[in-house]
mmCIF file of C-alpha atoms in Angstrom:
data_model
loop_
_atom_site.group_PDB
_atom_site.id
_atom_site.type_symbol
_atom_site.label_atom_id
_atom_site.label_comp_id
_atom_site.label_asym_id
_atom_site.label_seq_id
_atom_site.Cartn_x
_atom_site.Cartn_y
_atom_site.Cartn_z
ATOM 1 C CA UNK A 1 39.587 241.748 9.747
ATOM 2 C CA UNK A 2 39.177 240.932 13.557
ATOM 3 C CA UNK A 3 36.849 243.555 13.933
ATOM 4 C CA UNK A 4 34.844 242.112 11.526
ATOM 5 C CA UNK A 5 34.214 238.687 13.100
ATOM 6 C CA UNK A 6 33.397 240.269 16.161
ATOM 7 C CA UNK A 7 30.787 242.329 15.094
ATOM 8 C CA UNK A 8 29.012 239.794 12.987
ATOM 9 C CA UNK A 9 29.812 237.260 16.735
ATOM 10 C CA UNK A 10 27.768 240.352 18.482
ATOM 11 C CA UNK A 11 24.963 240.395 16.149
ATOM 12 C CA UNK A 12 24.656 236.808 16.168
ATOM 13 C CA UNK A 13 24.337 236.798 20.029
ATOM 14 C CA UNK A 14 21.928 239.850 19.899
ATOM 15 C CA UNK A 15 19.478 237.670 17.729
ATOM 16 C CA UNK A 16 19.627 234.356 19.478
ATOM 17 C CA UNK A 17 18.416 236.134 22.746
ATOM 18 C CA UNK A 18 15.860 238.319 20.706
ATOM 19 C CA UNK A 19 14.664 234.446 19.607
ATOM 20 C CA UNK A 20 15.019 232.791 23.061
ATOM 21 C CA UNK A 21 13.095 235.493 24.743
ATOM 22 C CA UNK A 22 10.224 234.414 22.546
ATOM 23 C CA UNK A 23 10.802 230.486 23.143
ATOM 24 C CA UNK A 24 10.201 228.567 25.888
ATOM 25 C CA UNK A 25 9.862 224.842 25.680
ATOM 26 C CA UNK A 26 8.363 222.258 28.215
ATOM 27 C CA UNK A 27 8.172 219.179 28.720
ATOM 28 C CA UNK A 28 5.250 218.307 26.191
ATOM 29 C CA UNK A 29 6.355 220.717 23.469
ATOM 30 C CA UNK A 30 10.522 220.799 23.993
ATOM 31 C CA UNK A 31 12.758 223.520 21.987
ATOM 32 C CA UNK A 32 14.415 222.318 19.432
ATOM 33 C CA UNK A 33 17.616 224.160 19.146
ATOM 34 C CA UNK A 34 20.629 223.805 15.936
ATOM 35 C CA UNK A 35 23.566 224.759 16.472
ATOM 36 C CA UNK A 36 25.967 224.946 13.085
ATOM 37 C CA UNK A 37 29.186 225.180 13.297
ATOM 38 C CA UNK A 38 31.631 225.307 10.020
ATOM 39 C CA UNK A 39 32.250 221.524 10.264
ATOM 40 C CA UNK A 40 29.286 219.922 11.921
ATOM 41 C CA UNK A 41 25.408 220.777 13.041
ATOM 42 C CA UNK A 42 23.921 219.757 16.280
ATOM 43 C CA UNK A 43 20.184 219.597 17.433
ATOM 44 C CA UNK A 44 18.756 219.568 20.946
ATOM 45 C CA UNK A 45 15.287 218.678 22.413
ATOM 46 C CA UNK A 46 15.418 220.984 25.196
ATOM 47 C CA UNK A 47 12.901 221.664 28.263
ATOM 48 C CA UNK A 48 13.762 225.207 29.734
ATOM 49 C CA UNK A 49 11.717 225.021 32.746
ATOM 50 C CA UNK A 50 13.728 222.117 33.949
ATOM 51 C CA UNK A 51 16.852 223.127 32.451
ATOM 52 C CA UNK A 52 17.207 219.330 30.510
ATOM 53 C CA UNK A 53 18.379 218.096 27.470
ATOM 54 C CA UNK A 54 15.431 215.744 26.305
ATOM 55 C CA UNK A 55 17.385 214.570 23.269
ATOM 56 C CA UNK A 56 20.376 215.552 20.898
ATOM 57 C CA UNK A 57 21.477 214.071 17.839
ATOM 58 C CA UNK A 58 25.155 215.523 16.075
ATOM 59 C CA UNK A 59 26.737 215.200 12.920
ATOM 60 C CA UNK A 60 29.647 213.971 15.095
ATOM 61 C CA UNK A 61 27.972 210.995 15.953
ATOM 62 C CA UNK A 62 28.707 207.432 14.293
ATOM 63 C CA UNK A 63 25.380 206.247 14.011
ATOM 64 C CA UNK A 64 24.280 209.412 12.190
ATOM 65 C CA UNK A 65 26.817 209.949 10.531
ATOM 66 C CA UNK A 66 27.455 206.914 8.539
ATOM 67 C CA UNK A 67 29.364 206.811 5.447
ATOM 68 C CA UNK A 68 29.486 210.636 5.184
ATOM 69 C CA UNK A 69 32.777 212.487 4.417
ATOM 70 C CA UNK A 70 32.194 216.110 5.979
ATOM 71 C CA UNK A 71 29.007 216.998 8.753
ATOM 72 C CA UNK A 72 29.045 220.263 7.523
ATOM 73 C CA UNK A 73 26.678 219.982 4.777
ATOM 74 C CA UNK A 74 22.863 220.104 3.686
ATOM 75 C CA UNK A 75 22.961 215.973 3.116
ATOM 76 C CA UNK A 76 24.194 215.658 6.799
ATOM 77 C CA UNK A 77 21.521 218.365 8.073
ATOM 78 C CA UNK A 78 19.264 216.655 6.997
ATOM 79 C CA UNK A 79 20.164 213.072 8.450
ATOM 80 C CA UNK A 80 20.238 214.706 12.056
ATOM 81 C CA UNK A 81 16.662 216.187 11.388
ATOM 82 C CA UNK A 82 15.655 212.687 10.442
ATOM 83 C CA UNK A 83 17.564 211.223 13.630
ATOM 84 C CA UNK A 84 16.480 213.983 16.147
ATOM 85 C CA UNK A 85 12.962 213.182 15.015
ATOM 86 C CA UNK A 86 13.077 210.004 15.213
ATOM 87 C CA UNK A 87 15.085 210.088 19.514
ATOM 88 C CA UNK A 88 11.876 212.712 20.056
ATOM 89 C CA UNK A 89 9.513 209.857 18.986
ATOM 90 C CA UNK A 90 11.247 207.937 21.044
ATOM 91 C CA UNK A 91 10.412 209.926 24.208
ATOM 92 C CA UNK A 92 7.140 210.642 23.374
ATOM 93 C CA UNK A 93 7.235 213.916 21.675
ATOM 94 C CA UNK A 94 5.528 215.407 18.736
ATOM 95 C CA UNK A 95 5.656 219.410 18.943
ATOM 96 C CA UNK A 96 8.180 221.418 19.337
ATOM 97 C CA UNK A 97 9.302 225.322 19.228
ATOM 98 C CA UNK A 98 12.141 225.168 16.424
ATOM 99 C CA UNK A 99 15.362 227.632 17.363
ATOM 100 C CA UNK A 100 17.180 228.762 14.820
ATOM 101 C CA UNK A 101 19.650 229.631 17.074
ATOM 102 C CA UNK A 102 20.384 233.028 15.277
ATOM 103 C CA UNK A 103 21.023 231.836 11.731
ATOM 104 C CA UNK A 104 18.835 232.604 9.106
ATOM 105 C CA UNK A 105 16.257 229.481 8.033
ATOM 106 C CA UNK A 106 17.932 228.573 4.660
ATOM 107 C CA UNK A 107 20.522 225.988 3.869
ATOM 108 C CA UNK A 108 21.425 223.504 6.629
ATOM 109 C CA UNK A 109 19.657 224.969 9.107
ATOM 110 C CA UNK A 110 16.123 224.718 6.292
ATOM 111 C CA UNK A 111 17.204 221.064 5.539
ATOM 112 C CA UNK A 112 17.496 219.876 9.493
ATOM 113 C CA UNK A 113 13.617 221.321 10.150
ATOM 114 C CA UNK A 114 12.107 220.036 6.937
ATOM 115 C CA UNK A 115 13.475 216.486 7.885
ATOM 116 C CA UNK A 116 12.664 216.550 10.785
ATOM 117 C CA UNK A 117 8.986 217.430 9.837
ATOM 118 C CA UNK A 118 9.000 214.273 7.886
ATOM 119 C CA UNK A 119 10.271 212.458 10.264
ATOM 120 C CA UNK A 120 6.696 213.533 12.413
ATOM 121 C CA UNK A 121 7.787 216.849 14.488
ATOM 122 C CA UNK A 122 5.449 219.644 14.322
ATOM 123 C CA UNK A 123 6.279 222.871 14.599
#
């Protein structure tokens, strides 16, 4: 069963650097990367030329999170979408190069970008 895990870990890695080599964010258009863990997601606003997180917004947080039982789901995707929209406002940004960090765009990881295109992100 170990095996298992490790192989799907490898191909996971193999397609998050076949995705950042085609991403690069800046200043004026940032990356926004999720991250999804079993438990939580996480999003970052993230300018690889400098090497700076712009913004990030987590399930973990109290402010996001609210009244919600478990961060692991599609209603708390989509309240960091909203959030992380809303902190990239905040600093002045409007487009952005989405990262899907490796997972496939469906579920949590659909629900986080389509909120956070309501919330006024293009990408």
């Amino acid at each position: 069963m170990a095996d298992k895990n490790k192989l799907k870990t490898v191909r996971l890695e193999r397609r998050k650097r076949h995705i950042r080599n085609s991403l690069m964010g800046s200043s004026e258009g940032p990356r926004l990367s999720v991250f999804r863990s079993d438990k939580h997601i996480y999003a970052q606003l993230i300018d690889d030329y400098t090497g700076k997180t712009l913004a990030a917004v987590s399930s973990t947080l109290a402010d996001v999170r609210g009244e919600l039982k478990n961060g692991g789901n599609v209603k708390a995707a989509k309240l960091v979408g909203k959030a992380i929209a809303d902190r990239a406002k905040a600093a002045g940004i409007n487009k952005v190069a989405f990262d899907r960090g490796g997972r496939t765009y469906h579920g949590r990881v659909k629900a986080l970008a389509d909120a956070a295109r309501e919330g006024g992100l293009k990408f």
